mmCIF file of C-alpha atoms and ligand atoms in Angstrom:
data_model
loop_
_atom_site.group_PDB
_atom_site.id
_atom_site.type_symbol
_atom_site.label_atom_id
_atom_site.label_comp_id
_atom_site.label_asym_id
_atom_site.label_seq_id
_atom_site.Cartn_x
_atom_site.Cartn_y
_atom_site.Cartn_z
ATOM 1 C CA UNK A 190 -10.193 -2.313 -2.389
ATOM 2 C CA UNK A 191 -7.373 -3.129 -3.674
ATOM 3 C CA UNK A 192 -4.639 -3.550 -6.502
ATOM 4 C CA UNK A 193 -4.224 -7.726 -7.409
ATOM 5 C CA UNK A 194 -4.752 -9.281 -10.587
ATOM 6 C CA UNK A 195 -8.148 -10.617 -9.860
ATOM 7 C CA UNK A 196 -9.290 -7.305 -8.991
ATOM 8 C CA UNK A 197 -9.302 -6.401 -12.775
ATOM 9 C CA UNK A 198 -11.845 -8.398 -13.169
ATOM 10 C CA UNK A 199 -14.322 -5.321 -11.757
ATOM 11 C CA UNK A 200 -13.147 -3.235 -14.898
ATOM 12 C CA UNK A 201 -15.991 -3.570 -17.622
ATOM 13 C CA UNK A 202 -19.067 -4.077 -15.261
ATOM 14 C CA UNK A 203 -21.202 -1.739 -16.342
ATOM 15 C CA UNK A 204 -23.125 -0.119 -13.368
ATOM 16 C CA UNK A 205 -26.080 2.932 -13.628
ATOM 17 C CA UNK A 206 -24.513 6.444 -12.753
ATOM 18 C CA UNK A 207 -24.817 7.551 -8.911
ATOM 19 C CA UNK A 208 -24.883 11.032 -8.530
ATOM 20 C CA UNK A 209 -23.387 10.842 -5.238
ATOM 21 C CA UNK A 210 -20.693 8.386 -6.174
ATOM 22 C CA UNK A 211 -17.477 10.341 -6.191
ATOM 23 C CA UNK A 212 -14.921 7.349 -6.683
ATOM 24 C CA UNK A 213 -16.344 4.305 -7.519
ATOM 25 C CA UNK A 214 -14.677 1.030 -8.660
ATOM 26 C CA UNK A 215 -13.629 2.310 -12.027
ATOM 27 C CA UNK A 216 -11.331 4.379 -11.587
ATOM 28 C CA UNK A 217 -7.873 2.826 -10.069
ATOM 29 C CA UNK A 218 -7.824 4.669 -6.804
ATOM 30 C CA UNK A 219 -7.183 3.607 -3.002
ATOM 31 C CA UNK A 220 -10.951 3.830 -1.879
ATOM 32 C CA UNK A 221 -14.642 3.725 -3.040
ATOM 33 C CA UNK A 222 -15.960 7.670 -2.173
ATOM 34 C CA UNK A 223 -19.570 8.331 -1.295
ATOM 35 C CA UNK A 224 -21.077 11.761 -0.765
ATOM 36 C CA UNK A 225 -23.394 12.031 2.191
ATOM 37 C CA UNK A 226 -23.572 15.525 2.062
ATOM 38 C CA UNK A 227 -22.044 18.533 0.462
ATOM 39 C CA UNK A 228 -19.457 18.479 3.755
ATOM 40 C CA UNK A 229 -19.441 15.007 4.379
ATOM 41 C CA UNK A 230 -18.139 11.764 2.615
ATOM 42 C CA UNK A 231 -17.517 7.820 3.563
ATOM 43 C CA UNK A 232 -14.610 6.582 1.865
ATOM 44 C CA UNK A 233 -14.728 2.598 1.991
ATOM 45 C CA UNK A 234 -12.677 -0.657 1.580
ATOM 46 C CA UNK A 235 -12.000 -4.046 2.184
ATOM 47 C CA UNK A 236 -8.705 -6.142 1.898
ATOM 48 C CA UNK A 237 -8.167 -9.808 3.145
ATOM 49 C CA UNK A 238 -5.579 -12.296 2.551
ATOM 50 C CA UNK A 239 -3.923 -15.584 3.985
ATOM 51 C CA UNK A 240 -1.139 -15.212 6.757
ATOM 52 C CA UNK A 241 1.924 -14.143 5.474
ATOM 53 C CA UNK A 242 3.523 -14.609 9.204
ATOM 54 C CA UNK A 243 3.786 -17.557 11.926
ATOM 55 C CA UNK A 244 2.232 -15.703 14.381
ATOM 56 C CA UNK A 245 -1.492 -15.262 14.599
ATOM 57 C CA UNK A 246 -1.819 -11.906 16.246
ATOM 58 C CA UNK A 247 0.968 -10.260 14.596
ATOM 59 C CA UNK A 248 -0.760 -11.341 10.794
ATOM 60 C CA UNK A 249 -3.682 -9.727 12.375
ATOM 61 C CA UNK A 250 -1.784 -6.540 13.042
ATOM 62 C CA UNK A 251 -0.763 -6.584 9.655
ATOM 63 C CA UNK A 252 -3.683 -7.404 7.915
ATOM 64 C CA UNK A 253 -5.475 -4.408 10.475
ATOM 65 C CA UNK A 254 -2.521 -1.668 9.300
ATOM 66 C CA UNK A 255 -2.966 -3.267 5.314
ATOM 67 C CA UNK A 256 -6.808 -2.773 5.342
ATOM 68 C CA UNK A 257 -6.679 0.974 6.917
ATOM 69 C CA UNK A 258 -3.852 2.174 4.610
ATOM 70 C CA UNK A 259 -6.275 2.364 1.498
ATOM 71 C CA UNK A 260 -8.258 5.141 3.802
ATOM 72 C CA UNK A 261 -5.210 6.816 5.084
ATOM 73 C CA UNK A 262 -3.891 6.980 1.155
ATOM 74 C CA UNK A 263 -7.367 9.054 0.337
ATOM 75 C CA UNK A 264 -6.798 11.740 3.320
ATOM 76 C CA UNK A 265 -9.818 9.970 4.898
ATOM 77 C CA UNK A 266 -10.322 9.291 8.540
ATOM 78 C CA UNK A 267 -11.301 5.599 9.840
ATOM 79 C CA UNK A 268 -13.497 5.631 11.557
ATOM 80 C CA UNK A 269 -15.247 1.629 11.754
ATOM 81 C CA UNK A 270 -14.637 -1.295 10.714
ATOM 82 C CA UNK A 271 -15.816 -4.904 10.162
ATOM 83 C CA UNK A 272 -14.186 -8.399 10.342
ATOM 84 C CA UNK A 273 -13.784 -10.428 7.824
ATOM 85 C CA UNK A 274 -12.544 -13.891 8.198
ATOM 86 C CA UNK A 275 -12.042 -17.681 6.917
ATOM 87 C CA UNK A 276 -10.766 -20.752 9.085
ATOM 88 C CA UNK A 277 -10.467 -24.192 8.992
ATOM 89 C CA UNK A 278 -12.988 -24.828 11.888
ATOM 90 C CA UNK A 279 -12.792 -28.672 12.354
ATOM 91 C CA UNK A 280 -8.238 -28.567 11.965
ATOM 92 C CA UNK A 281 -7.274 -26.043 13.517
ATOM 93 C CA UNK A 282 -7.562 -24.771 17.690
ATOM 94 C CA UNK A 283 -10.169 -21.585 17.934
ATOM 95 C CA UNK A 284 -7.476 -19.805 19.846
ATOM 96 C CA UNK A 285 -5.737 -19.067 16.558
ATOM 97 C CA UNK A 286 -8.691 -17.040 15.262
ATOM 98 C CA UNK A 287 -8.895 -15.458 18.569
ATOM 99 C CA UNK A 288 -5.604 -14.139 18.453
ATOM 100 C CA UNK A 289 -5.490 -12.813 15.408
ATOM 101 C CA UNK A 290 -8.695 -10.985 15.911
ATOM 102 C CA UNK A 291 -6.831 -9.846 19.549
ATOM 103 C CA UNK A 292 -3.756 -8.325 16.777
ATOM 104 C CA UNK A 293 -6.360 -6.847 14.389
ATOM 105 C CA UNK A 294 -8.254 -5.029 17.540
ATOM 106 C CA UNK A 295 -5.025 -3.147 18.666
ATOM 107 C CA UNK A 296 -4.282 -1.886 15.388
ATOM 108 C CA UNK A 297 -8.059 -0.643 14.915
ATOM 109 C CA UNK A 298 -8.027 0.991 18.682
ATOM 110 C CA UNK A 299 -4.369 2.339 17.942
ATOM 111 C CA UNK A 300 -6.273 4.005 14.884
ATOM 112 C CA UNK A 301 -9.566 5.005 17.035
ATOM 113 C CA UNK A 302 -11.357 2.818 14.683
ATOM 114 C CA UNK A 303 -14.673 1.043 16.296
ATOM 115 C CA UNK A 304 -14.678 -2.572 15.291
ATOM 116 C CA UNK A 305 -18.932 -2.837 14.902
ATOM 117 C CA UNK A 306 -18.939 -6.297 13.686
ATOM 118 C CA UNK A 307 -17.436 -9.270 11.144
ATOM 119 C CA UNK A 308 -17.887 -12.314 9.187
ATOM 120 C CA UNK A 309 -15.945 -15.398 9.405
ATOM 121 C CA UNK A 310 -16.772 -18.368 7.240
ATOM 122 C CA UNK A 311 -15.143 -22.346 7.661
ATOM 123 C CA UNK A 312 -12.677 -22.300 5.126
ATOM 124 C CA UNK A 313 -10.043 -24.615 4.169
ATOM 125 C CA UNK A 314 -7.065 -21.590 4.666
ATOM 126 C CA UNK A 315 -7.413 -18.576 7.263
ATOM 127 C CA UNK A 316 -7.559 -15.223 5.785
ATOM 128 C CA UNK A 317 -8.187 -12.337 7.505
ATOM 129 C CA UNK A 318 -8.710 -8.525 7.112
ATOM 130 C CA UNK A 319 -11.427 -5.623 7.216
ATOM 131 C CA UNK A 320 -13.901 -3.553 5.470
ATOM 132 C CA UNK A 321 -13.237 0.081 6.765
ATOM 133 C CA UNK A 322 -15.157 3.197 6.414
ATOM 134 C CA UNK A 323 -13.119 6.725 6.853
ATOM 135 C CA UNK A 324 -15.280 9.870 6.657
ATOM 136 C CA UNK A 325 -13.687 12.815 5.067
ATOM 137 C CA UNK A 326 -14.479 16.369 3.200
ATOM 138 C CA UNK A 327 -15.234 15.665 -0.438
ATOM 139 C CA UNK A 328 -13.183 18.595 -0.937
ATOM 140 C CA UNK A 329 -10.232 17.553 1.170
ATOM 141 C CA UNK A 330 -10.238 13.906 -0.504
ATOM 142 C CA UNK A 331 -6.387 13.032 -2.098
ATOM 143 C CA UNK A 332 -7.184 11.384 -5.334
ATOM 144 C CA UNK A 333 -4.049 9.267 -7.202
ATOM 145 C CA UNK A 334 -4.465 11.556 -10.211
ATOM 146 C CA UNK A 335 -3.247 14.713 -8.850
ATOM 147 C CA UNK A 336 0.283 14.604 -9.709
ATOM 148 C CA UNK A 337 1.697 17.792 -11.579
ATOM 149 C CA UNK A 338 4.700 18.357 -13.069
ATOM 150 C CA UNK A 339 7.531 19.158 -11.169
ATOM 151 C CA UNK A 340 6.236 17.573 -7.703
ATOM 152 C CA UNK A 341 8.543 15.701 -5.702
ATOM 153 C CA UNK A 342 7.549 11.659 -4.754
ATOM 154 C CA UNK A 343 7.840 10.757 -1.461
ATOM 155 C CA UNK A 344 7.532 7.278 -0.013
ATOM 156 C CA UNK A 345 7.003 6.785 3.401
ATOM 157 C CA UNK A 346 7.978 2.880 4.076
ATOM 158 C CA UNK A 347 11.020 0.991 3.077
ATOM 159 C CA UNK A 348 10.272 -1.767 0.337
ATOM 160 C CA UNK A 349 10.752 -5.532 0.321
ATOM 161 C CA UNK A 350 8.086 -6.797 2.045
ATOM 162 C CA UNK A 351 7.356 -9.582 -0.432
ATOM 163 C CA UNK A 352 10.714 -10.954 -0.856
ATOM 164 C CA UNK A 353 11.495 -10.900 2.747
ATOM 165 C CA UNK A 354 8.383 -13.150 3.104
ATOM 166 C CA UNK A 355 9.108 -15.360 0.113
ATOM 167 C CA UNK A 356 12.451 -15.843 2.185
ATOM 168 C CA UNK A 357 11.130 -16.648 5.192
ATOM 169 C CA UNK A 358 8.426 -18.883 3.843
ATOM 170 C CA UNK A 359 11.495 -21.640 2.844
ATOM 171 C CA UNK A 360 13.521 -20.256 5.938
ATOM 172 C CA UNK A 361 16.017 -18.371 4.213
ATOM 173 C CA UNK A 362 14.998 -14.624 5.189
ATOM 174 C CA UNK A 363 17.871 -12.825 7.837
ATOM 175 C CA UNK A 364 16.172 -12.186 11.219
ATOM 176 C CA UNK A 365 16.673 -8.635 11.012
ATOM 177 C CA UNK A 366 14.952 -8.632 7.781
ATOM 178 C CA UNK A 367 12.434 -10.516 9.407
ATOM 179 C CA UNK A 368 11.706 -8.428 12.716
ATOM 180 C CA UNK A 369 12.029 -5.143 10.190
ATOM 181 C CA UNK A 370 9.323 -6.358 7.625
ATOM 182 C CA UNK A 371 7.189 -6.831 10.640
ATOM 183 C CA UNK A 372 7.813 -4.004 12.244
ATOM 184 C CA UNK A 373 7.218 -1.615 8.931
ATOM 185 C CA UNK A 374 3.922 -3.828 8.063
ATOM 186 C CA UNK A 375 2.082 -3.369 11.441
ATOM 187 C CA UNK A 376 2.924 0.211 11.102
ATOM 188 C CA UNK A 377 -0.394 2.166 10.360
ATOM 189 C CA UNK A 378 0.055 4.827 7.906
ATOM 190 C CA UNK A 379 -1.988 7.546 9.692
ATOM 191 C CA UNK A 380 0.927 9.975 10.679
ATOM 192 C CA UNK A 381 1.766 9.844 7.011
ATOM 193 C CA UNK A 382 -1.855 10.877 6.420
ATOM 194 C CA UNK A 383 -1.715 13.686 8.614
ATOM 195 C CA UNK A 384 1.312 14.911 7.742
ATOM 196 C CA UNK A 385 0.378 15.097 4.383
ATOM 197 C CA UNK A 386 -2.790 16.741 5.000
ATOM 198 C CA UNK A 387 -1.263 19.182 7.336
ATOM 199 C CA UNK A 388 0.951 20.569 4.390
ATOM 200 C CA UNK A 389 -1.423 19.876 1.367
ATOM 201 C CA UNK A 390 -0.191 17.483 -1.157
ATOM 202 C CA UNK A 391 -1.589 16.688 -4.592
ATOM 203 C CA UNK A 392 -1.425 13.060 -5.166
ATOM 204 C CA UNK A 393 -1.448 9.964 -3.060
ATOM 205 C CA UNK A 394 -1.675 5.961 -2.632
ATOM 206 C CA UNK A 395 -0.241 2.953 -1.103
ATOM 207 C CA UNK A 396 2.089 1.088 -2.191
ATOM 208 C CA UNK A 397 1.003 -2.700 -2.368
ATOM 209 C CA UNK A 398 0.095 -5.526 -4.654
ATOM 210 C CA UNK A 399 1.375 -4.217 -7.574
ATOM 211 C CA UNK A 400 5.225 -2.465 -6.392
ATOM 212 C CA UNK A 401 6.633 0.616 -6.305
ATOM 213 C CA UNK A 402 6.349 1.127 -10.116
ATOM 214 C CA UNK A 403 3.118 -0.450 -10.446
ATOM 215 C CA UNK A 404 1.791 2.171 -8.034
ATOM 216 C CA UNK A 405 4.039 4.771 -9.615
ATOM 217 C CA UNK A 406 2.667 3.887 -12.564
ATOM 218 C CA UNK A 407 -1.209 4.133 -11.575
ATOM 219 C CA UNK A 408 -0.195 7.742 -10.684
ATOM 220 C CA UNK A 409 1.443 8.700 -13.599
ATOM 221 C CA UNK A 410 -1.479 7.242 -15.701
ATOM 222 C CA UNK A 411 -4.186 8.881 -13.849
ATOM 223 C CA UNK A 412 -2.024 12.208 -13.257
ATOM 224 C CA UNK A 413 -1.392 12.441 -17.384
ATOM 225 C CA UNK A 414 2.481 12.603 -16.662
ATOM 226 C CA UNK A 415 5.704 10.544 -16.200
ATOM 227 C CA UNK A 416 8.143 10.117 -13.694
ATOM 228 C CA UNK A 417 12.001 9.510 -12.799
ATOM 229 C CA UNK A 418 12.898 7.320 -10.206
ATOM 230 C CA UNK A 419 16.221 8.007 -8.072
ATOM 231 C CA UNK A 420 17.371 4.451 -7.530
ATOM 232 C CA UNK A 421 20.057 5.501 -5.053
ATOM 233 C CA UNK A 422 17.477 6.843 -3.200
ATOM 234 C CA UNK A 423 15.163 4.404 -2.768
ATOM 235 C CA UNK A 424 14.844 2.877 0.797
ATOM 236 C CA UNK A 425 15.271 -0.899 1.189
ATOM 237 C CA UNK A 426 15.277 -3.244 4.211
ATOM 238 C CA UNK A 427 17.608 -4.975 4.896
ATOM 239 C CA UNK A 428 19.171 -7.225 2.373
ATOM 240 C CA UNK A 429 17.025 -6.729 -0.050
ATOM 241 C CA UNK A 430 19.082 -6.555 -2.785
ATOM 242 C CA UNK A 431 20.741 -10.245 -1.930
ATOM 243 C CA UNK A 432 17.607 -12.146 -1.314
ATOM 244 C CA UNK A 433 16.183 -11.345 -4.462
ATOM 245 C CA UNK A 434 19.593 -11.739 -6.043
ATOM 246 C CA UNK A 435 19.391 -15.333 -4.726
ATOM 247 C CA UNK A 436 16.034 -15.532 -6.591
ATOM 248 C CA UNK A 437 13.877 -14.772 -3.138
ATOM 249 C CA UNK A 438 11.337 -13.356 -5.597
ATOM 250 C CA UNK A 439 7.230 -13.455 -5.380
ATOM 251 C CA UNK A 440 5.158 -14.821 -8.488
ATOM 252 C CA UNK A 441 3.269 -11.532 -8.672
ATOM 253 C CA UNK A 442 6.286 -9.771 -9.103
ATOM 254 C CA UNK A 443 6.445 -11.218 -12.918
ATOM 255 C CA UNK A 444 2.932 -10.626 -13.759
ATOM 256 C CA UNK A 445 3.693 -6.854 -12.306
ATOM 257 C CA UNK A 446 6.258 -6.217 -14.287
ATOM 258 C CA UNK A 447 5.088 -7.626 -17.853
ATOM 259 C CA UNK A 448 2.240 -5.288 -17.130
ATOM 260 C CA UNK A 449 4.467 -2.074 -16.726
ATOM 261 C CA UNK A 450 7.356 -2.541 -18.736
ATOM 262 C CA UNK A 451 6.511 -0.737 -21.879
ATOM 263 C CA UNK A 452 6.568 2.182 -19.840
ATOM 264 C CA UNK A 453 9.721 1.863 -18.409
ATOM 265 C CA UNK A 454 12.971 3.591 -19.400
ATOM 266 C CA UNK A 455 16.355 1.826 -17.881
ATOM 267 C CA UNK A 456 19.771 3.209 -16.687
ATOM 268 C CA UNK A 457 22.228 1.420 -18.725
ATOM 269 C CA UNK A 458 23.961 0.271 -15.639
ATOM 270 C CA UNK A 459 20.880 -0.943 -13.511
ATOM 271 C CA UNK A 460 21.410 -4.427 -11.945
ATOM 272 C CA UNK A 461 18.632 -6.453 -13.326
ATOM 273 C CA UNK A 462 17.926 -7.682 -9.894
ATOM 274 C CA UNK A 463 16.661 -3.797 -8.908
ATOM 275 C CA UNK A 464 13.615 -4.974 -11.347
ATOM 276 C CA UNK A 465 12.612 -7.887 -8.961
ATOM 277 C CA UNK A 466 12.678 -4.989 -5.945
ATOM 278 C CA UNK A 467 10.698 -2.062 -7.936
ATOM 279 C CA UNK A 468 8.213 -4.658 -8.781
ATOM 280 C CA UNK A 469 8.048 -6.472 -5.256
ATOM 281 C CA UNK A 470 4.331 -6.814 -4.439
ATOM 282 C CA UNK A 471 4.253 -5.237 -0.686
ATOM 283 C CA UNK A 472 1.964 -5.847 2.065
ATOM 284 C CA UNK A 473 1.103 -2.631 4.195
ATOM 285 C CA UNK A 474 3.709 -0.356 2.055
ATOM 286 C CA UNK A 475 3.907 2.880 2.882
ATOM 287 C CA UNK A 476 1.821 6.082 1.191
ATOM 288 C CA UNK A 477 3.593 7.255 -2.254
ATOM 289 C CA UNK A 478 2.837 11.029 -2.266
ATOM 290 C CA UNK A 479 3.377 13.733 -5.387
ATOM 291 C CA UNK A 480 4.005 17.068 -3.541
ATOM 292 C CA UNK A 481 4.816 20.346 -4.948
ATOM 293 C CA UNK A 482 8.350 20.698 -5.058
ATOM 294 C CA UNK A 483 8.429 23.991 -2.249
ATOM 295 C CA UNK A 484 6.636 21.855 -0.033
ATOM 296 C CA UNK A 485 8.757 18.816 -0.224
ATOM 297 C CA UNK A 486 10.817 19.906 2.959
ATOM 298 C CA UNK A 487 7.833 20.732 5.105
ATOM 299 C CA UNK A 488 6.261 17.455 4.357
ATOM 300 C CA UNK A 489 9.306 15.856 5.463
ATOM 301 C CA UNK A 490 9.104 17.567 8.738
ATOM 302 C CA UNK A 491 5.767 16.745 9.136
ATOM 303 C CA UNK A 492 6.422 13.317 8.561
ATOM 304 C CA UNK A 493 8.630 13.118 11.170
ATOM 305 C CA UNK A 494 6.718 15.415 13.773
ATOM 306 C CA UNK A 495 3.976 12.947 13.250
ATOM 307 C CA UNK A 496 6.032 9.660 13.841
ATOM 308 C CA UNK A 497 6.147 8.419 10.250
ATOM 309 C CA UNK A 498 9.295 8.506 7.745
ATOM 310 C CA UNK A 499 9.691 9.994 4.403
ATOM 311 C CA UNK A 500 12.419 9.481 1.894
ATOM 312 C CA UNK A 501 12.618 11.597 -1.215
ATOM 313 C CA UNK A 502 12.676 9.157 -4.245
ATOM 314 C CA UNK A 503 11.793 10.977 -7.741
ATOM 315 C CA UNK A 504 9.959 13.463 -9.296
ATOM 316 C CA UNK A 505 6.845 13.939 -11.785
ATOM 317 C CA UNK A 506 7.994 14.639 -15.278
ATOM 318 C CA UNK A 507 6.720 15.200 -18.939
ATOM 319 C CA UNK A 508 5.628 12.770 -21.056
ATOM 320 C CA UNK A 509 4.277 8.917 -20.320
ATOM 321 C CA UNK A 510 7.305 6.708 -19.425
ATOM 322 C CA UNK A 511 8.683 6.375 -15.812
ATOM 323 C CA UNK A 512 12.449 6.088 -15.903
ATOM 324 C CA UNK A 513 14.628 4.920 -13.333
ATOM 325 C CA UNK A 514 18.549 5.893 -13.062
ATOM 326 C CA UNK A 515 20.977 6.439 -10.788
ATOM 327 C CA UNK A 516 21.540 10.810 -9.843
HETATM 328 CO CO1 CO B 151 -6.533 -2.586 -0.926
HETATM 329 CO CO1 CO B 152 -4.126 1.144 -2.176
#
């Protein structure tokens, strides 16, 4: 499932009640959540979009590591998945599809995930991704609205995925940028989602589509809270800050932040510019978890026993607004 602007389309269907649907579309979380069973539930999704790198198999990496992460953000395990996929046929060589069903396979098997099946239709664009199914404890589920008061946010990936590619795509984007965007977007988020179910956190998602506030801000909503940002702490890739200073900025970025900005509350001193990067739509971002403030440490550790990252980066407070400042 997943945060874009089309998506809230879904809001205002009006579906019969399912006593065993636990999540379902209306609510803005990660995952749709079925109970099986009183022990057992399938948390599902699907997420597709057009290459946002050169190279086949590495967009099918991505696109693997994007669709998982809305699992991973629930505290679900993946545990299947199924292709989904549009190509220009007749244009372009078959080999191209090939490969970037080769990139999306070593994700899934790097996340034990079986691969039972896909879809591809003739299309005038490729786009690629998955529907996954994760299987978790109804009880053990991490739900965006958890947040209290007090908990610590910590993100788990660097941001600037979108204006790194909006860079790249007129060949202005640093090759370090470059090789780091990659490198953070084919990462899969599952030692974040084992570290934080190892230490017990109360509130989790992704951030994607809609930026680091825009996700923030779904929490905040859902939680009944607001938040500070630290802006000194947030982690950035690498030169960020100057790419979108030389207007290296997505159009969803906009649209993001005309949809959040009521809520916001600005140091003084903030360089517009830090807008365009709070805002920046990101592709396979890393998890945004609210912990309890005397477990912040050990979910640090455990993010880094388990191979993932964690940066400290605000806090839940009172009230409705999220403000950002520097200290
Ligand atoms: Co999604
Ligand atoms: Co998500």
């Amino acid at each position: 499932m997943g945060p874009g602007d089309l998506d809230r389309a879904l809001c205002g269907l009006c579906v019969k009640p399912n006593p065993n649907v636990i999540i379902g579309f209306e609510r803005g979380e990660d995952a749709g959540v079925y109970r099986i069973s009183d022990d057992l539930a399938i948390v599902q999704t699907v997420d597709f979009f057009t290459p946002i790198v050169d190279d086949p198999r590495t967009f099918g990496r991505i696109a693997a590591a994007n669709a998982l992460s809305d699992i991973y953000a629930m505290g679900a395990e993946p545990i299947c998945a199924l292709n989904i996929a549009a190509f220009p046929a007749g244009k372009l060589d078959i080999s191209i599809l090939n490969a970037i069903f080769v990139g999306g396979l070593e994700k899934l098997e790097e996340a034990g995930v079986a691969l039972l099946g896909g879809h591809t239709v003739d299309d005038k664009e490729i786009k690629y991704g998955l529907a996954v199914t994760g299987v978790a404890k109804p009880g053990e589920i991490v739900f965006n609205s958890g947040a209290r008061v007090g908990d610590v946010l910590v993100i788990t990936k660097p941001i600037g995925t979108g204006i790194i590619s909006t860079a790249q795509k007129v060949d202005e984007a640093p090759e370090e940028s470059l090789v780091e965007a990659v490198r953070w977007m084919e990462t899969l988020n599952a030692g974040a989602a084992r570290a934080m179910k190892i230490v017990g956190v109360h509130a989790a998602t992704d951030v994607t589509g809609f930026g680091l506030i825009g996700h923030l801000a779904e929490m905040t909503i859902a939680s009944g809270a607001g938040a500070k940002l630290y802006l000194d702490r947030i982690p950035l890739m690498s030169n960020v800050l100057e790419l979108a200073n030389e207007g290296m900025v997505p159009g969803g970025t906009r649209r993001n932040q005309k949809f959040r900005e009521h809520m916001l509350e600005l140091d003084g001193d903030m360089e517009a510019v830090w807008l365009d990067v709070l805002f920046d739509p990101q592709t396979s971002g890393g998890l945004l978890i609210a912990v309890a403030p005397e477990k912040a440490d050990e979910l640090l550790k455990a993010l880094d026993r388990e191979g993932a990252h964690g940066w400290v980066i605000g806090e839940i407070v009172d009230g409705r607004r999220i403000s950002v400042g520097r200290g």
